[in-house]
mmCIF file of C-alpha atoms in Angstrom:
data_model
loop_
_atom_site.group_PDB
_atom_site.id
_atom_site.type_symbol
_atom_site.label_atom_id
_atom_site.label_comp_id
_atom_site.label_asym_id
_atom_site.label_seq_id
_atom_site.Cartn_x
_atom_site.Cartn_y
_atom_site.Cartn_z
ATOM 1 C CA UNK A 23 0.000 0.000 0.000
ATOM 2 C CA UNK A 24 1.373 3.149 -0.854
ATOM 3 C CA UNK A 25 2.184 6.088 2.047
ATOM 4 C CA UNK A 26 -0.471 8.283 0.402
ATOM 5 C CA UNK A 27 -3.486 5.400 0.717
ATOM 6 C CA UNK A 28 -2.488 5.221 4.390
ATOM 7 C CA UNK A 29 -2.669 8.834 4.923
ATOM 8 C CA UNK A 30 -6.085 8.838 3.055
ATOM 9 C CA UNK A 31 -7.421 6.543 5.363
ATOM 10 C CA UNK A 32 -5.968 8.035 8.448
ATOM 11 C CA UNK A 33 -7.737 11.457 7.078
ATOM 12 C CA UNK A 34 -10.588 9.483 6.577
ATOM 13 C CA UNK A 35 -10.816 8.180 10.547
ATOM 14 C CA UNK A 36 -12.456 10.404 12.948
ATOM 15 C CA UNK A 37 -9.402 10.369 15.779
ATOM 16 C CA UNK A 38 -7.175 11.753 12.504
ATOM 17 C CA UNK A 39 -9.843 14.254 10.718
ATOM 18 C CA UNK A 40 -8.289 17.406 12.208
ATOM 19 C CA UNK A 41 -4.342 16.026 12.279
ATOM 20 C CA UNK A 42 -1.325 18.365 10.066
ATOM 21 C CA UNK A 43 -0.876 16.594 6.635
ATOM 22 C CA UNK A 44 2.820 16.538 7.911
ATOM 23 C CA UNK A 45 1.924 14.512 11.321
ATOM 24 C CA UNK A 46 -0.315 12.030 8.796
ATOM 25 C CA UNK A 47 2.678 11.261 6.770
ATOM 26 C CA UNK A 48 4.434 10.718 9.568
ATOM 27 C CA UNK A 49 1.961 8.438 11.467
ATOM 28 C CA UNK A 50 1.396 6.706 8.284
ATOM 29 C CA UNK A 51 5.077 5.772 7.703
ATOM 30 C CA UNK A 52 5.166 3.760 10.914
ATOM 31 C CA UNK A 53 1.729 1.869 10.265
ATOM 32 C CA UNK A 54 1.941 -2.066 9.415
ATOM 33 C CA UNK A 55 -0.659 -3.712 6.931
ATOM 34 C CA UNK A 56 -2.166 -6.808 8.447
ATOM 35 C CA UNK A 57 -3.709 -8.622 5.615
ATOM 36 C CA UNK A 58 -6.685 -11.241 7.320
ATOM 37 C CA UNK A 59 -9.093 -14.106 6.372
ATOM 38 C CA UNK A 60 -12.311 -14.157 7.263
ATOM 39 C CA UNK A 61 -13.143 -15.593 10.373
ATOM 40 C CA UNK A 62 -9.477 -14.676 11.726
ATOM 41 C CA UNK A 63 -8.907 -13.549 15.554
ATOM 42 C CA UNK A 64 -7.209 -10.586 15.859
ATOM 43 C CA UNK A 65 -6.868 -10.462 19.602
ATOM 44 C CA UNK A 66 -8.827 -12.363 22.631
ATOM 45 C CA UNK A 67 -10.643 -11.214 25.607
ATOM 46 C CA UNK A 68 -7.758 -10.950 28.059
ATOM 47 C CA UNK A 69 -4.785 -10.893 26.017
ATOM 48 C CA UNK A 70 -2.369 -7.503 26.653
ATOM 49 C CA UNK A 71 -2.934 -4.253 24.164
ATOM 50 C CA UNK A 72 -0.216 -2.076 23.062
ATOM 51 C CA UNK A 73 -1.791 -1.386 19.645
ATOM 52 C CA UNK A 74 -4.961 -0.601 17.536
ATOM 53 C CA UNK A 75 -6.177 -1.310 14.353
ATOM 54 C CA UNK A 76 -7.813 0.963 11.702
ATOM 55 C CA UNK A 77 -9.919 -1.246 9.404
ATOM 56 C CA UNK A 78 -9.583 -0.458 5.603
ATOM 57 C CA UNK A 79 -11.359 -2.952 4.254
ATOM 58 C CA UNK A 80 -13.633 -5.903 5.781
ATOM 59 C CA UNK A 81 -15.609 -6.250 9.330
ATOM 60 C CA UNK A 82 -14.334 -6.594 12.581
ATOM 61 C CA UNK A 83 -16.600 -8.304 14.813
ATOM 62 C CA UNK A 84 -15.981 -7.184 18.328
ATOM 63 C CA UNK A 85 -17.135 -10.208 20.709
ATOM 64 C CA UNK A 86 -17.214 -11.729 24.396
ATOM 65 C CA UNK A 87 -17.758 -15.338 23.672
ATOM 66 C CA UNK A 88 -20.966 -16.123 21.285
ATOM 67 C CA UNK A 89 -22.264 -12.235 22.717
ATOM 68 C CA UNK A 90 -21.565 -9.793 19.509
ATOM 69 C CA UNK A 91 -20.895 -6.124 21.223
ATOM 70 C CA UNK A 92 -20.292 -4.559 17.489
ATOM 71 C CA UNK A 93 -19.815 -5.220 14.048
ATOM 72 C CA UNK A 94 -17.196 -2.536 13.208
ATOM 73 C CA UNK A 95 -16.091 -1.488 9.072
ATOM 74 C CA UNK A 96 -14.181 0.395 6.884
ATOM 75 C CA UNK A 97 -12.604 3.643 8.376
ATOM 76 C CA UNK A 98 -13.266 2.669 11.755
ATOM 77 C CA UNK A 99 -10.884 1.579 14.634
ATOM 78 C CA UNK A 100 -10.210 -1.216 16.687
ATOM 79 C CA UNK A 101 -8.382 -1.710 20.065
ATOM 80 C CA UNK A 102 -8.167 2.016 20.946
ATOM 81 C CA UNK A 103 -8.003 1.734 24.514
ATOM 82 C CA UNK A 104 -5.292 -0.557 24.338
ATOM 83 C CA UNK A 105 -3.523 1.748 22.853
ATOM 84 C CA UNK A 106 -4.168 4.600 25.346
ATOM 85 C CA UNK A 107 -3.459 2.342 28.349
ATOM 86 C CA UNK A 108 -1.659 -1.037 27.698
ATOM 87 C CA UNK A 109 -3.843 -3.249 30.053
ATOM 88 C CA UNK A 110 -5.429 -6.475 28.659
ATOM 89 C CA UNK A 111 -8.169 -6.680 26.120
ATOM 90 C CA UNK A 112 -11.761 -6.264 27.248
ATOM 91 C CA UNK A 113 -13.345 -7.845 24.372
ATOM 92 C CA UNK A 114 -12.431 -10.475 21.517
ATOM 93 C CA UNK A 115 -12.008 -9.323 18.133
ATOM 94 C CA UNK A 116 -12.465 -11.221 14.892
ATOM 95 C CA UNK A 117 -12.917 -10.675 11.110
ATOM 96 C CA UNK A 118 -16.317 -11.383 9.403
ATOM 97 C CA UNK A 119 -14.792 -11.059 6.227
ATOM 98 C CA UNK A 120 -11.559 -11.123 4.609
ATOM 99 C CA UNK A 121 -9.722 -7.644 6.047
ATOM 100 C CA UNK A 122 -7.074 -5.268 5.465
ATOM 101 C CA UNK A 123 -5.972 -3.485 8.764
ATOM 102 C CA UNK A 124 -2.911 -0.902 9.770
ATOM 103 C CA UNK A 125 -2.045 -1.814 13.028
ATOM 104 C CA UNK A 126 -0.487 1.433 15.106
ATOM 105 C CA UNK A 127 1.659 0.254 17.878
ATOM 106 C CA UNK A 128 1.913 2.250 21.255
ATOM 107 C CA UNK A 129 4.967 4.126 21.738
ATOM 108 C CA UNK A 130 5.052 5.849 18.271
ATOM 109 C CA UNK A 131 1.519 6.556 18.825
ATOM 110 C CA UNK A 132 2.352 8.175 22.197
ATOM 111 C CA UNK A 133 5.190 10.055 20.328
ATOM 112 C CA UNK A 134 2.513 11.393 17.607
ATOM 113 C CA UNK A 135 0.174 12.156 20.521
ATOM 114 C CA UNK A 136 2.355 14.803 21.966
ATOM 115 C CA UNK A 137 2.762 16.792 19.248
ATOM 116 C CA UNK A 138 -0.630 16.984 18.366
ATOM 117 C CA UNK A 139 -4.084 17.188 20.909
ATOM 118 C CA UNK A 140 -6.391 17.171 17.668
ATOM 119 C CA UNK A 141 -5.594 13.060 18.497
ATOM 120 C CA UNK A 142 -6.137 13.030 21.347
ATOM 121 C CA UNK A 143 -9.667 14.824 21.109
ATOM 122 C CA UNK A 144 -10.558 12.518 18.384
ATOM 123 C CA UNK A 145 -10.088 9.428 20.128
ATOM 124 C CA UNK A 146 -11.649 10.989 23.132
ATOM 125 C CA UNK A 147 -14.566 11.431 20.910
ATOM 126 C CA UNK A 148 -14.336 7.855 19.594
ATOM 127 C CA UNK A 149 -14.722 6.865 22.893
ATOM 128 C CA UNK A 150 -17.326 8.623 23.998
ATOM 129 C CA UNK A 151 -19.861 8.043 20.590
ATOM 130 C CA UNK A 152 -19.179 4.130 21.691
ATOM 131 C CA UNK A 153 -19.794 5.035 25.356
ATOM 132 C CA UNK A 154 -23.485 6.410 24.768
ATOM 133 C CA UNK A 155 -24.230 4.034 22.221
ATOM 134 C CA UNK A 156 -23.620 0.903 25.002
ATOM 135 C CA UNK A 157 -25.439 2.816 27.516
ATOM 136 C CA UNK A 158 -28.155 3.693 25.185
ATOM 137 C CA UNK A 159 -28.559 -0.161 24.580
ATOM 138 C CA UNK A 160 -27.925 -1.013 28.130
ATOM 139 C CA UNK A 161 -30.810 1.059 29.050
ATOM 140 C CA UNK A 162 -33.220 -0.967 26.107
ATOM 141 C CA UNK A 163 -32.136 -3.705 27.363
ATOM 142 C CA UNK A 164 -32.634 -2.970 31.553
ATOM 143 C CA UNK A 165 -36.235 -1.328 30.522
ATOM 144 C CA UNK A 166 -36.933 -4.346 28.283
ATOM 145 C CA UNK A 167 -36.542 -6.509 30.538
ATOM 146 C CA UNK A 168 -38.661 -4.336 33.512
ATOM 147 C CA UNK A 169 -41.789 -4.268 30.770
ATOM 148 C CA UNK A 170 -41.491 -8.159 30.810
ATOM 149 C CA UNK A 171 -41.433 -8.805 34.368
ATOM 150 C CA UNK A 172 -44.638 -10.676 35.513
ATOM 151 C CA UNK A 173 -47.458 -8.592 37.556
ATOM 152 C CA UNK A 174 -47.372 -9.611 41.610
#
C-alpha cells in the first residue's frame, strides 16, 4: 500500500480528521498492513494491548464469547483503549470477512500524541460516541426486561 493510501485513510478516521498533513505522513510511515481471512482472531478477551487497528477494508466483529458487542467497518478503529493504556483486552475481536488493517503500535503513537491534541480529542470522541451508544442499549435492554417482568 502506498504512504499516500495510508494517509487517506488516516484522514478518513475520525481520531485523525483534524491532524497536520505533515503529522499524517508521519503516522502513516510507521503503520503495518495486516492482511486477514475471514473468520481470523485478531486479539482475545484478556490478552495484553499495546496497539490498535484501523480497518480499511472488511468487518471486525468485536465479541465476548458467542455475545456480539459490534460489528465494526471500513474507516473505523479497533483496540483504541489498548492503545491509550496497555492493560489487557476487554473484548475479543475477529474478522467477518476477509480484512485489510494498519495496526499502530503504542509508543510511536504516544510520540505522535504529543505533538498533536487534535488526536487526542478525536479518540476521546471515539470513545465517547461508543460510550453512549452501550449505555443507550444497556438502558433498552434494563427497561426491556422491567416491561417483561410478571405482575405480583
Amino acid at each position: 500500500m502506498l504512504l499516500i493510501e495510508k494517509v487517506l485513510i488516516l484522514r478518513s478516521s475520525e481520531i485523525f480528521r483534524n491532524t497536520p498533513e505533515q503529522e499524517l505522513i508521519g503516522l502513516a510511515g510507521i503503520l503495518e498492513e495486516i492482511y486477514m481471512e475471514a473468520d481470523e482472531n485478531l486479539f482475545s478477551k484478556g490478552d495484553r494491548g499495546n496497539c490498535m487497528y484501523f480497518i480499511h477494508k472488511g468487518r471486525v466483529r468485536i465479541h465476548d464469547g458467542s455475545h456480539t458487542l459490534a460489528v465494526l467497518e471500513s474507516n473505523e478503529i479497533v483496540g483504541e483503549l489498548s492503545v491509550l493504556d496497555a492493560e489487557n483486552r476487554s473484548a475479543s475481536a475477529t474478522t467477518v470477512e476477509e480484512s485489510i488493517l494498519l495496526k499502530l503500535e503504542q509508543e510511536p503513537f504516544y510520540e505522535i500524541l504529543m505533538d498533536n491534541a487534535e488526536i487526542l480529542k478525536g479518540i476521546l470522541k471515539t470513545l465517547c460516541r461508543r460510550l453512549r451508544i452501550m449505555d443507550h442499549k444497556s438502558v433498552t435492554h434494563h427497561k426491556s426486561n422491567l416491561t417483561s417482568l410478571p405482575s405480583l
